[in-house]
PDB file of C-alpha atoms and ligand atoms in Angstrom:
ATOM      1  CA  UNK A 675      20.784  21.661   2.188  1.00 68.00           C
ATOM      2  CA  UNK A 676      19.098  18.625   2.891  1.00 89.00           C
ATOM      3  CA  UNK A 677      17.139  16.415   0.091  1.00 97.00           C
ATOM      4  CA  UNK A 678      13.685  14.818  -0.623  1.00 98.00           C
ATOM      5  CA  UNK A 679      13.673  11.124   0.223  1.00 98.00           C
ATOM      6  CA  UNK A 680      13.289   9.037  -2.888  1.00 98.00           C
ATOM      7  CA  UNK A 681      11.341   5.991  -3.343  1.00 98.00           C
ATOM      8  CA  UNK A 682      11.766   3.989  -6.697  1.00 98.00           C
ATOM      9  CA  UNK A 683       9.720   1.254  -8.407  1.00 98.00           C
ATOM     10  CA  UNK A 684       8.874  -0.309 -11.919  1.00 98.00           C
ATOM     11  CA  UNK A 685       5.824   0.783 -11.583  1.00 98.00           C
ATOM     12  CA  UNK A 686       2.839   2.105  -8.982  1.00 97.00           C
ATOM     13  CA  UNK A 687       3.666  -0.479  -6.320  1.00 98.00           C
ATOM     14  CA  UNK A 688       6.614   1.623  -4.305  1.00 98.00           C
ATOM     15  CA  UNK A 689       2.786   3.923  -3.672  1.00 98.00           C
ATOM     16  CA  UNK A 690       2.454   1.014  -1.097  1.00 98.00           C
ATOM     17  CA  UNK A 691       5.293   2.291   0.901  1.00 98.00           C
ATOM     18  CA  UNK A 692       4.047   5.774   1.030  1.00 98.00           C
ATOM     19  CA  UNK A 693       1.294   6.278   3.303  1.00 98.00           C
ATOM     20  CA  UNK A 694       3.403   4.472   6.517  1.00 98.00           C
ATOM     21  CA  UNK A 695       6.418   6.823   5.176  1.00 98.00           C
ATOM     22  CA  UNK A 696       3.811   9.724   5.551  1.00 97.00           C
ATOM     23  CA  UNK A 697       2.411   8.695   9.044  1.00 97.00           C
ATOM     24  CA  UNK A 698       6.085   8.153  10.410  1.00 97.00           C
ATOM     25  CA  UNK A 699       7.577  11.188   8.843  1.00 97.00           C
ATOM     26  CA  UNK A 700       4.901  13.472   8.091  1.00 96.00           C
ATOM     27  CA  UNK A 701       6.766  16.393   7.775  1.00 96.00           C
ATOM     28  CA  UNK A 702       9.360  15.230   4.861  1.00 98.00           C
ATOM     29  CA  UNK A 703       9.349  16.222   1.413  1.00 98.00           C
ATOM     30  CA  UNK A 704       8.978  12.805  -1.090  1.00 98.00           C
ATOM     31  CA  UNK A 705       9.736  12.068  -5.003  1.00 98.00           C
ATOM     32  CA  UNK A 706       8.554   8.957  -6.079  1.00 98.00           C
ATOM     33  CA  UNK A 707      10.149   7.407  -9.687  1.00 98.00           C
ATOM     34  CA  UNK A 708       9.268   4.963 -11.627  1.00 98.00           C
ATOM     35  CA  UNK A 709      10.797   3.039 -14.631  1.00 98.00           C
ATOM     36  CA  UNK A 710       7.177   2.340 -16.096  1.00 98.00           C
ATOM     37  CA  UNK A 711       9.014   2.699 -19.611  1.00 98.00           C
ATOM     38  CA  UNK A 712      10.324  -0.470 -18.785  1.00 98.00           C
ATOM     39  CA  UNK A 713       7.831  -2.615 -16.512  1.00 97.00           C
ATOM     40  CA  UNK A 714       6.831  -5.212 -15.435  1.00 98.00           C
ATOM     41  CA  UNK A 715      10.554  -5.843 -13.970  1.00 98.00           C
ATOM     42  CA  UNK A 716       9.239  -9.437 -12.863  1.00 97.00           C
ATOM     43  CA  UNK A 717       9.940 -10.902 -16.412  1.00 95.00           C
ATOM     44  CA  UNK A 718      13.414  -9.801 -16.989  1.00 97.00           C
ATOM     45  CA  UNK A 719      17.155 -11.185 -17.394  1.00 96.00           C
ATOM     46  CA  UNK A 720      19.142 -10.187 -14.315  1.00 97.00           C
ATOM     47  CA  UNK A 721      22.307  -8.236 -16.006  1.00 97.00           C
ATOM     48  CA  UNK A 722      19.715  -6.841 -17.688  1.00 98.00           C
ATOM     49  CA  UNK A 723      17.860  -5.899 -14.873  1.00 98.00           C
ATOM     50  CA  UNK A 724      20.635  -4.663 -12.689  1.00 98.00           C
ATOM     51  CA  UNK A 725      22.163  -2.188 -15.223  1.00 98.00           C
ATOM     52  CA  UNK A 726      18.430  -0.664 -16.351  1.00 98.00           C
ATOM     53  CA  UNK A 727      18.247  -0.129 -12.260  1.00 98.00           C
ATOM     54  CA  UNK A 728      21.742   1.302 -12.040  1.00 98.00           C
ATOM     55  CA  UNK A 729      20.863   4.080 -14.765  1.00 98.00           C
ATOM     56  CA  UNK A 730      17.604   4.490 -13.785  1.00 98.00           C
ATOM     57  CA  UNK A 731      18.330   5.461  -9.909  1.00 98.00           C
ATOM     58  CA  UNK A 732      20.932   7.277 -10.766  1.00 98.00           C
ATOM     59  CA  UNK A 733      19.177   9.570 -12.870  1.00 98.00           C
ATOM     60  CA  UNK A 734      16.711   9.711 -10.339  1.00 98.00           C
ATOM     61  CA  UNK A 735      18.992  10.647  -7.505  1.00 98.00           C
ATOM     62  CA  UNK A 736      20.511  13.369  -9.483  1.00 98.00           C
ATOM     63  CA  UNK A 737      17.156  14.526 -10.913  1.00 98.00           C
ATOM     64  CA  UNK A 738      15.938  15.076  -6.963  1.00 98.00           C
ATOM     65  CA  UNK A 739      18.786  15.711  -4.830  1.00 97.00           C
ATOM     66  CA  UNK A 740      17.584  13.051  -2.534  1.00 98.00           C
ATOM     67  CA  UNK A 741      18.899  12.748   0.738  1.00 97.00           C
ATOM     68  CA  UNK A 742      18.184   8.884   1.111  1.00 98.00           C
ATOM     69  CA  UNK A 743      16.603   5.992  -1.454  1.00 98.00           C
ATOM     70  CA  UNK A 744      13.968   3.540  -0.708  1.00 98.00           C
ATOM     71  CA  UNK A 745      13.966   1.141  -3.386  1.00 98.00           C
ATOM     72  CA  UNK A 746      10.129  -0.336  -3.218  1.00 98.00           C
ATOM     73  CA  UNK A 747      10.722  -2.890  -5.186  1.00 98.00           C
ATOM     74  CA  UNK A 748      11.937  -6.635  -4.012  1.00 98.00           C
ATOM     75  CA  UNK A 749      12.548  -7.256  -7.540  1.00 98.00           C
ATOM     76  CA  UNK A 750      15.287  -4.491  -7.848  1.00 98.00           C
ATOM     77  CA  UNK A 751      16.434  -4.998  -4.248  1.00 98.00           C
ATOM     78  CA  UNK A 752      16.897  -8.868  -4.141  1.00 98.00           C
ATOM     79  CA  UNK A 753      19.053  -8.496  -6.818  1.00 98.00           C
ATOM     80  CA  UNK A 754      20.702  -4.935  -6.965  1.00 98.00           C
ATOM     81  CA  UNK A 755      21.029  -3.643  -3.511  1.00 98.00           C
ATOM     82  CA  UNK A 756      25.032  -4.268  -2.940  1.00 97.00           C
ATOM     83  CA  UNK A 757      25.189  -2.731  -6.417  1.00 98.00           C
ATOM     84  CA  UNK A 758      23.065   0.214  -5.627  1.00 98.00           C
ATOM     85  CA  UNK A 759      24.676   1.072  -2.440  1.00 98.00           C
ATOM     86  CA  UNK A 760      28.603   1.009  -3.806  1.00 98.00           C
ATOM     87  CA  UNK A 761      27.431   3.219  -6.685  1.00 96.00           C
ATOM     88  CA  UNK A 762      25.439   5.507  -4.740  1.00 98.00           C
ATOM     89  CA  UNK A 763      26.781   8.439  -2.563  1.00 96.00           C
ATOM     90  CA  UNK A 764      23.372   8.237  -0.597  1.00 97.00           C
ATOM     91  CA  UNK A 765      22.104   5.234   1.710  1.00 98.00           C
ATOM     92  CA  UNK A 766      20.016   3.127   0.343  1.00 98.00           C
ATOM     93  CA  UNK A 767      17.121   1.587   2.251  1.00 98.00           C
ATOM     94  CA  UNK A 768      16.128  -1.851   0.278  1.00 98.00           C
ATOM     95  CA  UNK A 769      12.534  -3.783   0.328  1.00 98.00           C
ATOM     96  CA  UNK A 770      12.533  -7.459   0.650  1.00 98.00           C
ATOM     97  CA  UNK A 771      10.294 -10.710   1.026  1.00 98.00           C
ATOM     98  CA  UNK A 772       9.127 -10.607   5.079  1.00 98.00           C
ATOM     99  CA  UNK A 773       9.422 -13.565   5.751  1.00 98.00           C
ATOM    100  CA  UNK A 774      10.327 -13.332   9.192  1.00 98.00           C
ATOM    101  CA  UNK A 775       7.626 -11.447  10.791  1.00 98.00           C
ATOM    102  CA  UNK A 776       5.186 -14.238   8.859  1.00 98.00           C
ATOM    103  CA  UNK A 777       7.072 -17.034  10.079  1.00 98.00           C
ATOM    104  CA  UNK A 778       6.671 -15.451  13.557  1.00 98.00           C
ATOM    105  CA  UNK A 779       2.635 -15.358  13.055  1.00 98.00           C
ATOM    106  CA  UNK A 780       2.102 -18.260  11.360  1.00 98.00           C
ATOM    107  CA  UNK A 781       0.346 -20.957  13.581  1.00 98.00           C
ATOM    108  CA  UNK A 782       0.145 -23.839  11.006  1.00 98.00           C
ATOM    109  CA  UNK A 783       3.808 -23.145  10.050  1.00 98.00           C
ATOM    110  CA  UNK A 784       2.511 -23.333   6.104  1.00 98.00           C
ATOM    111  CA  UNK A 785       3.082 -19.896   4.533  1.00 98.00           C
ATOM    112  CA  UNK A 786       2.413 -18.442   1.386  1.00 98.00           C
ATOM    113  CA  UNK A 787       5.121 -16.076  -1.053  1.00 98.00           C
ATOM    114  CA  UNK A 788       3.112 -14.450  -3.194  1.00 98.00           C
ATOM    115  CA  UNK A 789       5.873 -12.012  -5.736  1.00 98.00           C
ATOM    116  CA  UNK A 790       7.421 -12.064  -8.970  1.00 98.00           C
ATOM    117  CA  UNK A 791       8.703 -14.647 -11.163  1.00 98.00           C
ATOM    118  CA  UNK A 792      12.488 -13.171 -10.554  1.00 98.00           C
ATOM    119  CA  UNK A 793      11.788 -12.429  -6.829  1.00 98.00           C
ATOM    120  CA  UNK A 794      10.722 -15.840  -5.882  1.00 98.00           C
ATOM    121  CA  UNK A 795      13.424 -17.917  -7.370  1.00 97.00           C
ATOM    122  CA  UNK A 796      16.192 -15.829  -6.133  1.00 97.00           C
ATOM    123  CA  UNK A 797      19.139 -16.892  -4.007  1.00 97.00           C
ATOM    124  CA  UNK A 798      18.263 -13.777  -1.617  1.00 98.00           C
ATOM    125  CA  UNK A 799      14.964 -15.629  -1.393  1.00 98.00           C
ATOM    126  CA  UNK A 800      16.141 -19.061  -0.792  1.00 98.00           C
ATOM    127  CA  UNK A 801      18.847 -17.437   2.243  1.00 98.00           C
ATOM    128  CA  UNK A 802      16.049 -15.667   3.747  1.00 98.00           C
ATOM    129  CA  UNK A 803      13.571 -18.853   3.885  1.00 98.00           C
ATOM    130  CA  UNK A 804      16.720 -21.002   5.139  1.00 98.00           C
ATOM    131  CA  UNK A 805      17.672 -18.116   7.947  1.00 98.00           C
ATOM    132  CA  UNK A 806      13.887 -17.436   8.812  1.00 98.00           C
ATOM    133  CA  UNK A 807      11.570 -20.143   8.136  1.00 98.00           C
ATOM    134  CA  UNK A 808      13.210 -23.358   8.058  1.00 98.00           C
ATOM    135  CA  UNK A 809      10.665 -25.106  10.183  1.00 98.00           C
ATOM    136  CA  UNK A 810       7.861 -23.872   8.094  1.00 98.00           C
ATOM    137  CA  UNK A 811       6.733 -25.196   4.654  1.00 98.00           C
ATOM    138  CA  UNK A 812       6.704 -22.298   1.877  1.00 98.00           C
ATOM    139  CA  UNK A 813       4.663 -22.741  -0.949  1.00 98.00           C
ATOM    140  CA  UNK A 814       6.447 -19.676  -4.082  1.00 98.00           C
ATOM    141  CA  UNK A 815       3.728 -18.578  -6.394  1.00 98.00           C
ATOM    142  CA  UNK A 816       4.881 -16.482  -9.097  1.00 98.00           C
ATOM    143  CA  UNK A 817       2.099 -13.685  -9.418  1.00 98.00           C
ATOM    144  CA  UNK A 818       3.179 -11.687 -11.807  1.00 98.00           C
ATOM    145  CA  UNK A 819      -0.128 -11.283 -13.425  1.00 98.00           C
ATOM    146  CA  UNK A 820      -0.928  -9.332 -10.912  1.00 98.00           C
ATOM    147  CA  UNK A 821       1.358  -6.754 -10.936  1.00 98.00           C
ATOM    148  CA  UNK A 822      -0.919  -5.803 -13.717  1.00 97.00           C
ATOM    149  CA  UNK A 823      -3.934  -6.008 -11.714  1.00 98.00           C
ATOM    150  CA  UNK A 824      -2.276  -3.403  -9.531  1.00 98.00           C
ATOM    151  CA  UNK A 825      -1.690  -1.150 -12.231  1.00 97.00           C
ATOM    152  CA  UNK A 826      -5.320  -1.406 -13.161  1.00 96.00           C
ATOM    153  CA  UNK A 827      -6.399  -0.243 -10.075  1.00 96.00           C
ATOM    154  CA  UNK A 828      -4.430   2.392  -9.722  1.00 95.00           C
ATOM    155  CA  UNK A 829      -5.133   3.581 -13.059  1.00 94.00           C
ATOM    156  CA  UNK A 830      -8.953   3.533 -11.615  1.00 94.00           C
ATOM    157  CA  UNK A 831     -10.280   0.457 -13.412  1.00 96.00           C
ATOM    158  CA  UNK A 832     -11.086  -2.379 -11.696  1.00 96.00           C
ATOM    159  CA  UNK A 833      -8.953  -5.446 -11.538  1.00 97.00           C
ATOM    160  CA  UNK A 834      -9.756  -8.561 -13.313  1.00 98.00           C
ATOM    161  CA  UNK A 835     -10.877 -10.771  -9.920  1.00 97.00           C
ATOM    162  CA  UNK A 836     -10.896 -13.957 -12.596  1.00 98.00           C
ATOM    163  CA  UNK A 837      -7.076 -13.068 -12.612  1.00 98.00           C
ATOM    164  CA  UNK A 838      -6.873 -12.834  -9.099  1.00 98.00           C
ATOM    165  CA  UNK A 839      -8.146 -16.030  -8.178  1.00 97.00           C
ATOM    166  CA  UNK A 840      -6.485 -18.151 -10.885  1.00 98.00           C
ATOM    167  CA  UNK A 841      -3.272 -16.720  -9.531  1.00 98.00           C
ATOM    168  CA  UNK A 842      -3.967 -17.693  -5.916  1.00 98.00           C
ATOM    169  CA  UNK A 843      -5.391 -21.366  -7.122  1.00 97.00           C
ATOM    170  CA  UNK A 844      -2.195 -22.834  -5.570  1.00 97.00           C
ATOM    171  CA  UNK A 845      -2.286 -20.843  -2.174  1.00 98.00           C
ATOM    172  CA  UNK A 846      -6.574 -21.482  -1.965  1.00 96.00           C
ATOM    173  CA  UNK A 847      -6.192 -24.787  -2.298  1.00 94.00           C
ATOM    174  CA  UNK A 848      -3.759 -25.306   0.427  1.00 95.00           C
ATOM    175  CA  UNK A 849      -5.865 -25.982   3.609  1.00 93.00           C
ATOM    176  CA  UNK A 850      -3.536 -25.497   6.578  1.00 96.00           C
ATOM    177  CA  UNK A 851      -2.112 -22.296   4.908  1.00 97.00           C
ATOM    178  CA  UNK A 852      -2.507 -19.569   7.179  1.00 97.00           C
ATOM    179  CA  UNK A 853      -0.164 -16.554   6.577  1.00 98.00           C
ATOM    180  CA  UNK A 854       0.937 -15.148   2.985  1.00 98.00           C
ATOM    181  CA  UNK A 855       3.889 -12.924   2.023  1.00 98.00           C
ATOM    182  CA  UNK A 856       3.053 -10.196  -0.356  1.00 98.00           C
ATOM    183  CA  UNK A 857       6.739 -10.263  -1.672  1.00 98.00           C
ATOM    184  CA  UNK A 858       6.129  -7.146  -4.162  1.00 98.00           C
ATOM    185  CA  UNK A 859       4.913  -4.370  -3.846  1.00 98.00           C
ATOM    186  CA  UNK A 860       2.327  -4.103  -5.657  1.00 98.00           C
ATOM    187  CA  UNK A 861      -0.013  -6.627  -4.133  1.00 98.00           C
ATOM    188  CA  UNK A 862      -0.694  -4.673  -1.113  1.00 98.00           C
ATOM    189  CA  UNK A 863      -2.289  -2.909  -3.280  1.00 98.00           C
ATOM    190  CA  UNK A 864      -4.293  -5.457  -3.945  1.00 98.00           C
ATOM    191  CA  UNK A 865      -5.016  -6.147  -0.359  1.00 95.00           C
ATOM    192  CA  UNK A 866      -8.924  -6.841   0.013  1.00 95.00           C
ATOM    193  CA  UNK A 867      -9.228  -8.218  -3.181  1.00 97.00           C
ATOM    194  CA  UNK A 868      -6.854 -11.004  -2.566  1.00 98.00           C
ATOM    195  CA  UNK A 869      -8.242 -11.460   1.012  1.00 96.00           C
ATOM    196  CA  UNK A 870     -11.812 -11.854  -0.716  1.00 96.00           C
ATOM    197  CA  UNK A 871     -10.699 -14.738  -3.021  1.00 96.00           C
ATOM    198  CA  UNK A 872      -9.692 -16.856   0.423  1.00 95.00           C
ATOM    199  CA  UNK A 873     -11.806 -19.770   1.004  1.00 92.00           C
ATOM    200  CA  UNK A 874     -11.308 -19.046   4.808  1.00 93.00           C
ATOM    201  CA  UNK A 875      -9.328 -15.776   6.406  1.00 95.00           C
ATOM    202  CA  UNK A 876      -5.390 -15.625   5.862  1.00 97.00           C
ATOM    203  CA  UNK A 877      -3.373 -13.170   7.089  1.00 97.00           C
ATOM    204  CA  UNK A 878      -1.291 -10.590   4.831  1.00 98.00           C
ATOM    205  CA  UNK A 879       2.181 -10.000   5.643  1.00 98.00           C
ATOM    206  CA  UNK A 880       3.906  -7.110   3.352  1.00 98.00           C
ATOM    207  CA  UNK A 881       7.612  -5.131   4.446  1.00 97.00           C
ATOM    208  CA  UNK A 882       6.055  -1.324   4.344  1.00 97.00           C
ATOM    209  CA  UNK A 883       6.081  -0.574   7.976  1.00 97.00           C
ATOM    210  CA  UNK A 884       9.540  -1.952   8.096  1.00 97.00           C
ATOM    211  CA  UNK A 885      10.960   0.102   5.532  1.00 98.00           C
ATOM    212  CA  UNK A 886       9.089   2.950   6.646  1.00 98.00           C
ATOM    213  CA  UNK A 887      11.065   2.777  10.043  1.00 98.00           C
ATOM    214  CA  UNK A 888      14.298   1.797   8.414  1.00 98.00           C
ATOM    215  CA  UNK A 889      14.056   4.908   6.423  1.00 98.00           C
ATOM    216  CA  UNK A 890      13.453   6.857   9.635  1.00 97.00           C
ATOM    217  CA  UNK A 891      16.620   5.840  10.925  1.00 97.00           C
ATOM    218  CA  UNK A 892      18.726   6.497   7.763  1.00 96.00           C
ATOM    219  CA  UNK A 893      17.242   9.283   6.428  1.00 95.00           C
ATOM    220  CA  UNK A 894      18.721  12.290   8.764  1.00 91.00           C
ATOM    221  CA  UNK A 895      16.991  15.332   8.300  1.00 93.00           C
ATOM    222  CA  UNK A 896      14.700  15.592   5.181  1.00 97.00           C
ATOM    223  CA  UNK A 897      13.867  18.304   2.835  1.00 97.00           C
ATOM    224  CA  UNK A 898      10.299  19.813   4.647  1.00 96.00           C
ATOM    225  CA  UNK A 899       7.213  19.102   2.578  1.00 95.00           C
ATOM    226  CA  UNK A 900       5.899  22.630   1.267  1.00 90.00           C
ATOM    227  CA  UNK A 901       3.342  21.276  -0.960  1.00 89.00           C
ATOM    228  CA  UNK A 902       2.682  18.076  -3.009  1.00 94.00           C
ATOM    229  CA  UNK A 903       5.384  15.739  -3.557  1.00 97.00           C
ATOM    230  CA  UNK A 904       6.915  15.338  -6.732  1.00 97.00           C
ATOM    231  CA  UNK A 905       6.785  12.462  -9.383  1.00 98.00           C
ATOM    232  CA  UNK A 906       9.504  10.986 -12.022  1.00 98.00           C
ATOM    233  CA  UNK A 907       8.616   8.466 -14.555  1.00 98.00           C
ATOM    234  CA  UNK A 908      10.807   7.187 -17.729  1.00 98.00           C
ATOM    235  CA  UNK A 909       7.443   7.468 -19.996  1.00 98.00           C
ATOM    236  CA  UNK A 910       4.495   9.724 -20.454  1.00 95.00           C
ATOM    237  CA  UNK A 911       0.918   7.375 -18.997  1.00 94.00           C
ATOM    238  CA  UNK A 912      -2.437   9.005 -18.314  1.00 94.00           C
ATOM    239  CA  UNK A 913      -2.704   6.125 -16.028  1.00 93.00           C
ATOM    240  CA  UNK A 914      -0.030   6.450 -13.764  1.00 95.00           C
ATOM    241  CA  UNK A 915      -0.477  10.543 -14.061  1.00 95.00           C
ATOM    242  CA  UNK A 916      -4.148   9.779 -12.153  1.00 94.00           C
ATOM    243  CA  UNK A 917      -2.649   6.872  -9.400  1.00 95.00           C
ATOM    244  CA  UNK A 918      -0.318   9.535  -7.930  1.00 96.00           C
ATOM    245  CA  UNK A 919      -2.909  12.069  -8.178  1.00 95.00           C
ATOM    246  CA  UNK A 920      -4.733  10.202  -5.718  1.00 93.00           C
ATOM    247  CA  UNK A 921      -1.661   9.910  -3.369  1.00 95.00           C
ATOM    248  CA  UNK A 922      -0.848  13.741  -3.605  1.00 96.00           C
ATOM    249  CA  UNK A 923       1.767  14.066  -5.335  1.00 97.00           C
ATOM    250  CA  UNK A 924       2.154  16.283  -9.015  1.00 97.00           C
ATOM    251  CA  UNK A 925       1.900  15.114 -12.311  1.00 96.00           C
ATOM    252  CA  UNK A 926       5.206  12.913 -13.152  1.00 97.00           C
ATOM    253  CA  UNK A 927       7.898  14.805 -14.464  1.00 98.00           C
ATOM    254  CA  UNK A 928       9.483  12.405 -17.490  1.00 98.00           C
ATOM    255  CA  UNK A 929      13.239  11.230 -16.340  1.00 98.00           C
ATOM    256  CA  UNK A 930      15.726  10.511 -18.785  1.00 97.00           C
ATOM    257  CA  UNK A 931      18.157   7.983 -18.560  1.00 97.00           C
ATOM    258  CA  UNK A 932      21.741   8.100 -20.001  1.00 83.00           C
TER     259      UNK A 932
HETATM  260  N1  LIG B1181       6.821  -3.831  -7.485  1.00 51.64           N
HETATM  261  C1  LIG B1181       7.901  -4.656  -7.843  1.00 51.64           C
HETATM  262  C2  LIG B1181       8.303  -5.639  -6.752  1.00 51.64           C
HETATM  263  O1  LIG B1181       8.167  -5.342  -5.616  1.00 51.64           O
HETATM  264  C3  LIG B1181       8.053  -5.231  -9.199  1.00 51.64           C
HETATM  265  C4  LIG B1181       6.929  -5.446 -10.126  1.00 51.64           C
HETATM  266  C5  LIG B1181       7.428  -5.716 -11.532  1.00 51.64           C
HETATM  267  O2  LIG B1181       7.838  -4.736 -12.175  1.00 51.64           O
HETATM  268  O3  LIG B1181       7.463  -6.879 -11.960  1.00 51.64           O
HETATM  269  O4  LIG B1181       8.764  -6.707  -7.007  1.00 51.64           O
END
């Protein structure tokens, strides 16, 4: 009998992923879960973070009989991934920085990497800068303020744009900067609200088309959609109960983790 596919995030930003999952595979039942018990993820020790990820897809994978997990998170995935996928009976399809494709578009060869505290100064990060985008100059900002931002929004208030800007005050003031990496999730989000606090047009690079099509090709078979998708969360939030309203899917369902 096959499964849902899952997709997993601290928070609302794995909702990024969702709509080019929908448009590639429009037929397949989803369950999105979220740790929001425990985020922002950005901000926290990596044992830490890798055995809270552990439990907490676990649970989920037995809570939805999933027949593949997209972790939407480059927090979780540039550190946990090789953990995930020996623990895990299920493939795993992982989300991280896309570098590459920017590094292909980018004409002044100055890019952006606009993600978490954790995600930016990670090893992963460093390999995929040195494999990717060695002739380009990176400039790391670590935006984790706005992972709240994105929450916000969601949660249908409107961001804090003095926020916004004060977090981009190292990418706005870099003139020949052309192309920026929204290395979390959440940001895309975000999208015309970071665009808007450009002095001059940049381009916005994020990974959810690519895992979208990665999933396609790992995911087999899915569970058929027969009506909205279903939600897991680790705590009870009016918020988050409205921002996946608004994508379709039913009220979150709490998930407990052992
Ligand atoms: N959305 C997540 C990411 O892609 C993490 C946000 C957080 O919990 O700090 O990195």
């Amino acid at each position: 009998m096959p499964g849902p596919i899952l997709i997993f995030d601290s928070g609302v930003g794995g909702l990024s992923v969702v709509p080019p999952l929908r448009r590639r595979l429009p037929e397949a039942a989803l369950v999105y879960a979220c740790d929001n018990a425990m985020l922002p993820y950005g901000t926290r020790p990596d044992d830490w973070l890798v055995a809270r990820i552990l439990a907490v897809c676990d649970a989920a994978v037995a809570a939805s009989g999933c027949c593949a997990l997209v972790v939407a998170c480059n927090t979780a995935s540039t550190l946990a991934l090789d953990a995930l996928r020996a623990h895990l009976a299920v493939p795993v399809v992982g989300t991280v920085p896309a570098i590459k494709p920017a590094a292909a578009i980018s004409a002044s060869r100055h890019i952006g990497l606009l993600a978490t505290s954790a995600t930016v100064s990670r090893p992963y990060t460093d390999r995929l800068i040195e494999a990717f985008a060695s002739d380009c100059r990176v400039t790391r900002v670590a935006a984790d303020p706005l992972v709240r931002e994105a929450e916000r929004l969601l949660a249908g208030d409107e961001p804090d744009h003095d926020v916004i800007r004060a977090v981009l005050e190292p990418l706005r003031r870099a003139p020949d900067l052309d192309t920026v990496v929204l290395g979390c999730t959440h940001f895309p989000l975000l999208g015309e609200r970071l665009v808007a606090a450009f002095p001059r047009p940049v381009r916005l690079v994020d990974s959810s088309d690519a895992i979208a099509r990665r999933t396609v090709q790992v995911a087999g078979d899915p569970a058929p959609r027969t009506k909205r998708d279903s939600s897991l969360a680790t705590a009870p939030d009016a918020g988050l109960a409205r921002a996946m309203a608004t994508l379709d899917f039913d009220e979150p369902r709490l998930l407990i983790v052992g």
